Backbone as CSV, one residue per row, in Angstrom:
resi,resn,N_x,N_y,N_z,CA_x,CA_y,CA_z,C_x,C_y,C_z
1,UNK,71.478,26.225,-30.378,70.516,26.555,-29.705,70.028,25.242,-30.177
2,UNK,69.172,24.522,-31.286,68.735,24.437,-32.130,68.895,22.809,-31.750
3,UNK,70.159,23.076,-31.703,70.830,21.225,-31.355,71.106,20.859,-29.967
4,UNK,70.760,22.164,-28.881,70.375,21.467,-27.358,69.041,21.374,-27.630
5,UNK,68.015,21.728,-28.059,66.780,22.016,-27.957,66.367,20.422,-28.704
6,UNK,66.890,19.968,-29.599,66.928,18.523,-30.002,67.314,17.301,-29.602
7,UNK,68.269,18.224,-28.731,68.709,17.085,-28.446,67.796,16.803,-26.937
8,UNK,67.481,17.655,-26.131,66.715,17.538,-25.202,65.444,16.909,-25.452
9,UNK,64.963,17.389,-26.697,63.849,16.150,-26.612,64.081,15.290,-27.259
10,UNK,64.735,15.105,-27.929,65.115,13.416,-28.218,64.599,12.802,-26.947
11,UNK,65.763,13.082,-25.827,66.364,12.735,-24.656,65.239,12.338,-23.939
12,UNK,63.654,13.456,-24.050,62.289,12.893,-23.727,61.699,11.677,-23.890
13,UNK,61.361,11.837,-25.474,61.416,10.604,-26.688,61.870,9.185,-25.788
14,UNK,63.154,9.406,-25.451,63.512,8.236,-25.097,62.497,7.296,-24.057
15,UNK,63.312,8.943,-22.794,62.160,8.089,-21.640,61.376,7.646,-21.885
16,UNK,60.226,7.834,-22.894,59.139,7.852,-22.542,58.396,6.950,-23.287
17,UNK,59.390,6.010,-23.679,59.660,5.206,-25.141,59.393,3.224,-24.178
18,UNK,58.619,3.048,-24.258,58.510,1.269,-23.608,59.325,0.758,-24.373
19,UNK,60.048,1.025,-25.382,60.752,-0.447,-25.803,60.691,-1.498,-26.767
20,UNK,59.333,-0.652,-27.123,59.536,-1.352,-28.437,58.607,-2.306,-28.172
21,UNK,57.986,-2.494,-27.035,56.898,-3.371,-26.873,55.227,-2.536,-26.750
22,UNK,54.002,-3.278,-26.923,53.047,-2.505,-26.825,52.047,-1.706,-25.496
23,UNK,51.407,-0.727,-25.582,51.366,-0.899,-23.878,49.073,-0.981,-23.861
24,UNK,48.811,-1.419,-22.898,47.927,-1.096,-22.404,47.395,-0.454,-21.097
25,UNK,46.324,-0.174,-21.257,45.522,1.285,-20.240,45.397,0.194,-19.356
26,UNK,45.687,-1.752,-19.030,44.816,-2.287,-17.980,46.356,-1.628,-17.103
27,UNK,48.210,-1.426,-17.583,49.125,-1.503,-17.112,49.142,-0.738,-16.651
28,UNK,48.235,0.772,-17.057,48.179,2.238,-15.820,48.026,1.744,-14.436
29,UNK,48.404,2.681,-13.229,47.830,2.182,-12.205,46.515,3.017,-12.038
30,UNK,45.216,2.517,-11.639,44.630,3.748,-11.615,44.675,4.686,-10.019
31,UNK,43.750,5.686,-9.951,44.106,6.238,-8.759,43.474,5.512,-7.801
32,UNK,43.864,6.118,-6.636,42.798,5.359,-5.115,41.934,6.058,-5.332
33,UNK,40.652,5.112,-4.735,39.663,5.926,-5.056,38.829,6.179,-3.296
34,UNK,38.293,7.009,-2.825,37.479,6.835,-1.632,36.767,5.671,-1.740
35,UNK,36.559,5.089,-0.149,35.654,3.469,-0.241,34.984,4.368,0.061
36,UNK,33.273,3.790,0.018,32.299,3.954,-0.144,31.822,3.172,0.958
37,UNK,31.304,4.319,2.118,31.462,3.314,3.501,29.441,2.924,3.753
38,UNK,29.366,2.039,4.368,28.597,1.325,4.319,27.963,1.115,5.848
39,UNK,26.668,0.864,5.819,26.154,1.470,7.323,26.584,0.382,8.095
40,UNK,26.830,-0.368,9.268,26.895,-1.362,9.554,25.459,-2.471,9.822
41,UNK,24.621,-1.062,10.032,22.832,-1.691,10.819,22.642,-1.802,9.491
42,UNK,21.514,-2.447,9.589,20.479,-2.643,8.256,19.460,-2.723,8.667
43,UNK,18.922,-1.428,8.237,17.144,-0.877,8.836,16.376,-1.730,8.637
44,UNK,15.826,-2.216,9.662,14.820,-2.813,10.200,13.827,-2.695,9.571
45,UNK,12.822,-3.519,8.682,11.219,-3.660,8.642,10.470,-2.755,10.335
46,UNK,9.625,-2.586,9.675,8.105,-1.710,10.361,8.170,-3.859,11.149
47,UNK,7.334,-3.624,11.898,7.337,-4.242,12.756,5.539,-4.742,11.937
48,UNK,4.503,-6.310,11.838,3.337,-6.323,11.469,2.451,-5.232,11.756
49,UNK,2.112,-5.165,10.786,0.208,-4.154,11.261,-0.252,-5.722,12.132
50,UNK,-1.155,-5.378,13.109,-1.737,-6.012,13.089,-3.222,-5.418,13.182
51,UNK,-4.112,-6.106,11.705,-5.190,-5.565,11.292,-6.074,-5.111,12.454
52,UNK,-6.731,-6.436,12.848,-7.594,-6.991,13.684,-8.062,-6.173,14.938
53,UNK,-5.960,-5.889,15.309,-6.070,-5.045,17.018,-5.957,-4.134,16.962
54,UNK,-5.828,-3.312,15.440,-5.947,-1.718,14.900,-7.607,-1.879,15.111
55,UNK,-8.584,-2.440,14.746,-9.395,-2.084,14.144,-10.557,-2.173,15.984
56,UNK,-10.264,-3.327,16.438,-10.866,-3.458,17.344,-10.465,-2.624,18.353
57,UNK,-9.217,-1.647,18.936,-9.509,-0.412,19.270,-10.615,-0.037,19.467
58,UNK,-11.409,-0.102,18.244,-12.600,1.241,18.087,-12.986,0.126,18.410
59,UNK,-13.887,-0.936,17.656,-15.248,-2.031,18.077,-14.433,-3.345,17.881
60,UNK,-14.691,-4.180,18.085,-14.468,-5.437,18.731,-15.668,-5.970,17.612
61,UNK,-16.591,-5.446,16.748,-17.692,-5.797,15.904,-17.567,-5.308,14.724
62,UNK,-16.451,-5.075,14.788,-16.173,-4.770,12.790,-15.513,-5.944,11.965
63,UNK,-16.509,-6.281,11.291,-16.134,-7.596,10.357,-14.617,-7.479,9.594
64,UNK,-14.514,-8.417,9.490,-13.283,-8.833,9.089,-13.225,-9.892,8.356
65,UNK,-12.864,-10.118,7.379,-12.559,-10.893,5.548,-11.573,-12.510,6.103
66,UNK,-12.488,-13.318,6.613,-11.233,-14.546,7.351,-9.959,-14.772,6.149
67,UNK,-10.839,-14.365,4.526,-9.468,-15.064,4.005,-8.267,-13.878,3.203
68,UNK,-9.176,-12.925,4.004,-8.003,-11.239,3.368,-6.507,-10.951,4.347
69,UNK,-5.647,-11.344,3.485,-4.730,-10.396,4.144,-4.447,-9.231,4.442
70,UNK,-3.517,-8.783,5.288,-3.089,-8.131,5.642,-1.441,-6.926,4.294
71,UNK,-1.472,-6.152,3.349,-1.104,-6.030,2.813,0.318,-4.576,2.542
72,UNK,1.001,-4.475,3.271,2.208,-3.301,3.888,2.464,-3.127,2.707
73,UNK,2.624,-3.215,1.280,2.887,-2.266,-0.302,1.499,-1.293,-0.855
74,UNK,0.465,-2.842,-0.122,-0.757,-1.857,-0.858,-1.268,-0.729,-0.193
75,UNK,-1.032,-0.752,1.270,-1.674,-0.458,2.102,-0.820,1.281,2.111
76,UNK,1.062,1.500,2.269,1.938,2.414,1.310,1.393,3.267,0.401
77,UNK,0.876,2.506,-0.573,0.014,2.559,-1.442,-0.676,3.745,-1.895
78,UNK,-1.775,3.141,-0.511,-2.901,3.695,-0.589,-3.060,4.441,0.636
79,UNK,-2.163,4.935,0.679,-2.162,5.852,1.669,-2.185,7.299,1.666
80,UNK,-1.458,7.690,0.900,-1.763,9.494,-0.241,-2.645,8.825,-1.092
81,UNK,-3.804,8.222,-1.233,-4.714,8.973,-2.452,-5.567,8.867,-0.494
82,UNK,-5.731,8.342,0.241,-6.560,8.284,1.732,-6.364,10.027,2.629
83,UNK,-5.002,10.327,2.469,-4.508,11.863,3.501,-5.129,12.407,1.964
84,UNK,-4.870,12.413,1.287,-5.213,13.463,0.055,-7.222,13.609,-0.187
85,UNK,-7.627,12.499,-0.271,-9.190,12.580,-0.111,-9.847,13.095,1.627
86,UNK,-8.739,12.297,2.644,-10.054,12.185,4.073,-9.550,13.232,5.084
87,UNK,-8.056,13.806,4.532,-7.317,14.570,5.754,-6.259,14.117,6.202
88,UNK,-4.958,14.628,6.517,-3.160,14.203,7.142,-4.063,13.033,8.520
89,UNK,-5.000,13.089,8.818,-5.509,12.337,9.892,-5.778,10.887,10.223
90,UNK,-6.013,10.965,8.790,-6.848,9.483,8.558,-5.570,7.974,8.217
91,UNK,-6.093,7.232,8.608,-5.325,5.991,8.837,-5.928,4.606,7.295
92,UNK,-5.430,4.183,6.876,-5.792,2.964,5.888,-4.782,1.798,6.340
93,UNK,-5.161,0.894,6.415,-5.330,-0.504,5.788,-6.014,-2.011,5.181
94,UNK,-4.927,-2.001,3.771,-5.311,-2.704,3.412,-5.281,-4.039,3.439
95,UNK,-6.072,-5.062,2.857,-5.855,-6.385,2.952,-6.568,-6.463,1.663
96,UNK,-5.668,-7.625,1.275,-6.236,-7.679,-0.343,-6.351,-10.059,-0.157
97,UNK,-6.908,-10.366,-0.822,-7.448,-11.939,-1.351,-7.687,-11.887,-2.361
98,UNK,-7.490,-13.565,-3.266,-7.378,-13.619,-4.026,-8.697,-14.365,-4.029
99,UNK,-10.130,-14.488,-3.600,-11.654,-15.054,-3.554,-11.662,-13.937,-4.735
100,UNK,-13.017,-14.465,-4.703,-14.366,-13.222,-5.856,-14.981,-12.242,-5.085
101,UNK,-14.459,-11.215,-6.208,-15.563,-9.988,-5.345,-16.846,-10.224,-4.885
102,UNK,-17.951,-11.550,-5.460,-18.842,-11.744,-5.106,-18.801,-12.698,-4.268
103,UNK,-17.923,-13.502,-3.674,-17.530,-14.079,-2.459,-17.534,-12.970,-1.626
104,UNK,-17.127,-12.290,-1.019,-16.034,-10.889,-1.037,-17.629,-9.822,0.032
105,UNK,-18.558,-10.140,-0.944,-19.279,-8.344,-1.569,-20.522,-9.477,-0.393
106,UNK,-20.661,-10.475,-0.516,-21.676,-11.130,0.043,-21.392,-11.048,1.542
107,UNK,-20.570,-11.745,1.769,-19.971,-11.596,3.342,-19.894,-10.555,3.935
108,UNK,-19.837,-9.225,3.391,-19.948,-7.826,4.095,-21.665,-7.869,3.894
109,UNK,-22.314,-8.002,2.806,-23.388,-7.600,2.805,-24.458,-8.325,3.695
110,UNK,-23.735,-9.859,4.163,-24.722,-10.683,4.600,-24.378,-10.106,6.297
111,UNK,-23.278,-9.983,6.574,-22.748,-9.040,8.503,-23.759,-7.967,8.699
112,UNK,-23.353,-6.960,7.443,-24.032,-5.947,7.672,-25.607,-6.150,8.203
113,UNK,-26.187,-7.419,7.290,-27.787,-7.053,7.223,-28.382,-7.359,8.809
114,UNK,-27.384,-7.789,9.881,-27.863,-8.041,11.495,-28.212,-6.435,12.062
115,UNK,-27.860,-5.749,11.285,-27.710,-4.069,11.534,-29.735,-3.744,11.039
116,UNK,-29.755,-2.935,11.670,-31.489,-2.199,10.969,-30.898,-0.400,10.013
117,UNK,-29.925,-0.438,10.358,-29.755,1.305,10.027,-29.074,0.887,8.688
118,UNK,-29.032,-0.154,8.439,-27.573,-0.224,6.525,-29.254,-0.802,5.616
119,UNK,-29.226,0.183,4.715,-30.386,0.174,3.863,-30.630,-1.941,3.350
120,UNK,-31.349,-2.143,3.190,-31.210,-3.333,2.231,-30.379,-3.840,0.917
121,UNK,-29.860,-5.069,0.752,-29.040,-5.086,-0.868,-29.499,-6.416,-1.215
122,UNK,-28.749,-6.614,-2.197,-28.770,-7.263,-2.305,-28.099,-8.257,-2.176
123,UNK,-27.946,-9.339,-1.617,-26.887,-10.419,-1.283,-25.749,-10.234,-2.351
124,UNK,-26.120,-10.288,-3.696,-25.017,-11.052,-4.248,-24.752,-9.746,-5.680
125,UNK,-24.037,-8.818,-5.883,-23.879,-7.676,-6.695,-24.085,-8.127,-7.848
126,UNK,-24.984,-7.083,-8.989,-24.998,-7.822,-10.336,-23.710,-7.959,-11.401
127,UNK,-23.888,-9.292,-12.220,-23.048,-9.412,-12.375,-23.007,-8.721,-14.011
128,UNK,-23.226,-7.838,-14.290,-22.976,-7.417,-15.839,-22.763,-6.567,-15.616
129,UNK,-22.085,-5.790,-14.516,-21.000,-4.448,-14.193,-19.920,-4.628,-14.501
130,UNK,-19.215,-3.880,-15.131,-17.943,-4.059,-15.664,-16.758,-3.556,-14.032
131,UNK,-17.517,-2.681,-13.318,-16.418,-2.792,-11.869,-17.261,-2.031,-10.577
132,UNK,-17.146,-3.537,-10.087,-17.777,-3.649,-8.883,-16.824,-3.109,-7.901
133,UNK,-17.699,-2.045,-6.999,-17.282,-1.536,-5.859,-18.590,-1.515,-4.523
134,UNK,-17.925,-1.596,-2.454,-18.800,-1.220,-1.756,-18.483,-0.368,-1.486
135,UNK,-18.967,0.378,-0.654,-18.269,1.731,0.358,-19.024,1.779,1.070
136,UNK,-19.509,1.136,2.500,-20.341,1.713,3.708,-18.793,2.627,4.926
137,UNK,-19.717,3.698,5.540,-19.356,3.532,6.476,-20.012,3.428,7.560
138,UNK,-18.893,2.740,8.329,-19.449,1.107,9.324,-19.807,2.409,10.347
139,UNK,-19.806,3.600,10.709,-20.259,4.285,12.014,-22.183,4.236,12.095
140,UNK,-22.345,4.223,10.654,-23.544,4.598,10.724,-23.975,3.339,10.565
141,UNK,-23.789,2.481,9.478,-24.455,1.266,9.101,-24.992,-0.194,10.009
142,UNK,-23.467,0.369,11.306,-23.763,-0.672,12.525,-24.497,-0.443,13.930
143,UNK,-25.862,-0.220,13.568,-26.594,0.913,14.488,-27.669,-0.205,14.902
144,UNK,-28.432,-0.173,15.827,-29.401,-1.032,15.674,-29.464,-2.270,15.363
145,UNK,-28.487,-3.566,16.216,-27.995,-4.563,15.829,-29.783,-5.507,15.606
146,UNK,-30.208,-6.026,15.308,-31.802,-7.407,15.754,-31.114,-7.987,16.441
147,UNK,-29.650,-8.533,15.907,-29.263,-9.571,16.478,-28.314,-9.042,17.964
148,UNK,-28.292,-8.844,19.545,-28.094,-8.078,20.479,-26.883,-8.319,20.832
149,UNK,-25.539,-7.142,20.381,-24.310,-7.142,20.583,-23.398,-5.445,20.460
150,UNK,-22.414,-5.937,19.777,-21.988,-4.763,19.705,-22.548,-4.102,18.520
151,UNK,-21.539,-2.615,18.659,-21.755,-2.139,17.843,-20.680,-0.391,17.743
152,UNK,-21.005,0.214,16.478,-19.615,1.162,16.493,-19.768,2.665,17.155
153,UNK,-19.364,3.072,18.585,-20.356,4.296,18.630,-19.949,5.723,17.613
154,UNK,-21.218,5.927,17.046,-21.333,6.817,16.201,-19.896,8.101,16.251
155,UNK,-20.516,8.570,17.411,-19.039,9.529,17.041,-17.242,9.104,17.586
156,UNK,-15.859,10.249,17.452,-15.453,8.985,17.953,-14.713,8.716,16.522
157,UNK,-13.755,7.751,16.141,-13.450,7.469,14.992,-14.374,6.744,14.336
158,UNK,-14.119,6.741,13.219,-15.173,6.372,12.116,-14.294,5.539,11.278
159,UNK,-14.860,4.819,10.845,-14.331,3.679,10.011,-15.217,3.707,8.516
160,UNK,-14.199,3.675,7.385,-15.012,3.269,6.243,-14.714,2.102,5.912
161,UNK,-15.527,1.076,4.989,-15.261,0.238,4.476,-15.541,-0.185,3.627
162,UNK,-14.039,-0.138,2.282,-13.975,-0.073,0.970,-13.970,-1.549,0.938
163,UNK,-14.356,-1.855,-0.534,-14.646,-3.606,-0.877,-14.061,-2.897,-2.663
164,UNK,-13.380,-3.247,-3.077,-13.191,-3.400,-4.844,-12.534,-4.580,-4.852
165,UNK,-13.243,-4.456,-6.844,-12.687,-5.406,-7.196,-11.222,-4.790,-7.596
166,UNK,-10.715,-5.636,-8.401,-9.170,-5.162,-8.926,-9.085,-6.350,-10.412
167,UNK,-8.774,-5.925,-11.637,-8.101,-6.523,-12.803,-7.433,-7.347,-12.504
168,UNK,-6.649,-7.226,-12.206,-5.840,-7.844,-11.625,-5.231,-9.213,-10.315
169,UNK,-3.497,-9.671,-10.093,-3.700,-10.062,-8.842,-3.799,-8.944,-7.493
170,UNK,-3.626,-9.263,-6.214,-4.831,-9.577,-5.931,-6.590,-9.256,-6.655
171,UNK,-7.508,-10.168,-6.334,-9.314,-10.316,-7.286,-9.677,-9.168,-6.172
172,UNK,-9.703,-8.859,-5.026,-10.551,-8.665,-4.044,-9.547,-7.292,-3.725
173,UNK,-9.890,-5.887,-3.263,-9.501,-5.331,-2.361,-9.938,-4.683,-1.168
174,UNK,-9.519,-5.330,0.258,-10.284,-4.503,0.968,-10.199,-3.480,2.401
175,UNK,-10.222,-2.123,1.767,-9.350,-1.099,3.083,-10.677,-0.548,4.165
176,UNK,-9.439,-0.140,4.855,-10.287,-0.239,5.915,-10.143,1.277,6.264
177,UNK,-10.771,2.535,6.554,-10.581,3.725,6.265,-10.390,4.654,7.543
178,UNK,-9.484,4.440,8.929,-10.019,5.630,9.425,-9.746,6.740,9.883
179,UNK,-10.790,7.752,9.993,-10.451,9.392,10.503,-11.104,9.622,11.715
180,UNK,-9.967,10.781,12.122,-10.522,10.737,13.861,-11.908,11.076,13.520
181,UNK,-12.872,12.015,12.859,-13.926,12.209,13.626,-15.070,12.481,12.083
182,UNK,-16.426,12.427,11.918,-17.340,11.844,10.972,-16.097,12.912,9.426
183,UNK,-16.387,11.813,8.997,-15.970,12.623,6.938,-16.761,13.877,6.738
184,UNK,-16.593,14.915,6.466,-17.434,15.755,5.950,-17.733,15.757,4.687
185,UNK,-18.904,15.352,3.745,-18.766,15.500,2.303,-19.243,17.069,0.833
186,UNK,-18.722,17.202,0.766,-19.098,18.465,0.103,-19.662,18.774,-0.881
187,UNK,-21.002,19.309,-0.389,-22.765,19.399,-1.378,-22.318,21.293,-2.230
188,UNK,-23.537,20.180,-3.036,-22.919,21.571,-4.426,-23.875,22.549,-4.038
């Protein structure tokens, strides 16, 4: 019985023997994997936003800085913060420019100076500020112009202009925050 067992064991060893040559893992055949199915249709990027047209639907008097370009990546980033701060119905359009903050500030302050509802501001920001920002609720500021022209209706969609200096590229970020109703500020 033991002889039979040894004979079977020896036959099994000889059957698995490679005949004195080395075997390699690469010689073994890998099992077939399920192929990864990829969609043939590539997702189309959203159509570019025409900020000028979007804001003109509210009022053609809303100023747009000529050197700024719409940035979809910044807008998507800002959307989360704006919706948390202004509510789920808020929209934001973020533009960016490599022009300095004083240039952009001067443009908006000078443009808005034609409206009597905006208190007079210095034409250039103070130089000693480490962080420079400007925030103007345009519906309230753009009333009673010196030069007859368009104003923004005080009721309806509200537009808040935010201009901020950044420490990296781009140098200046311009946000137009549009809310369906006037923004309620929390009072203490």
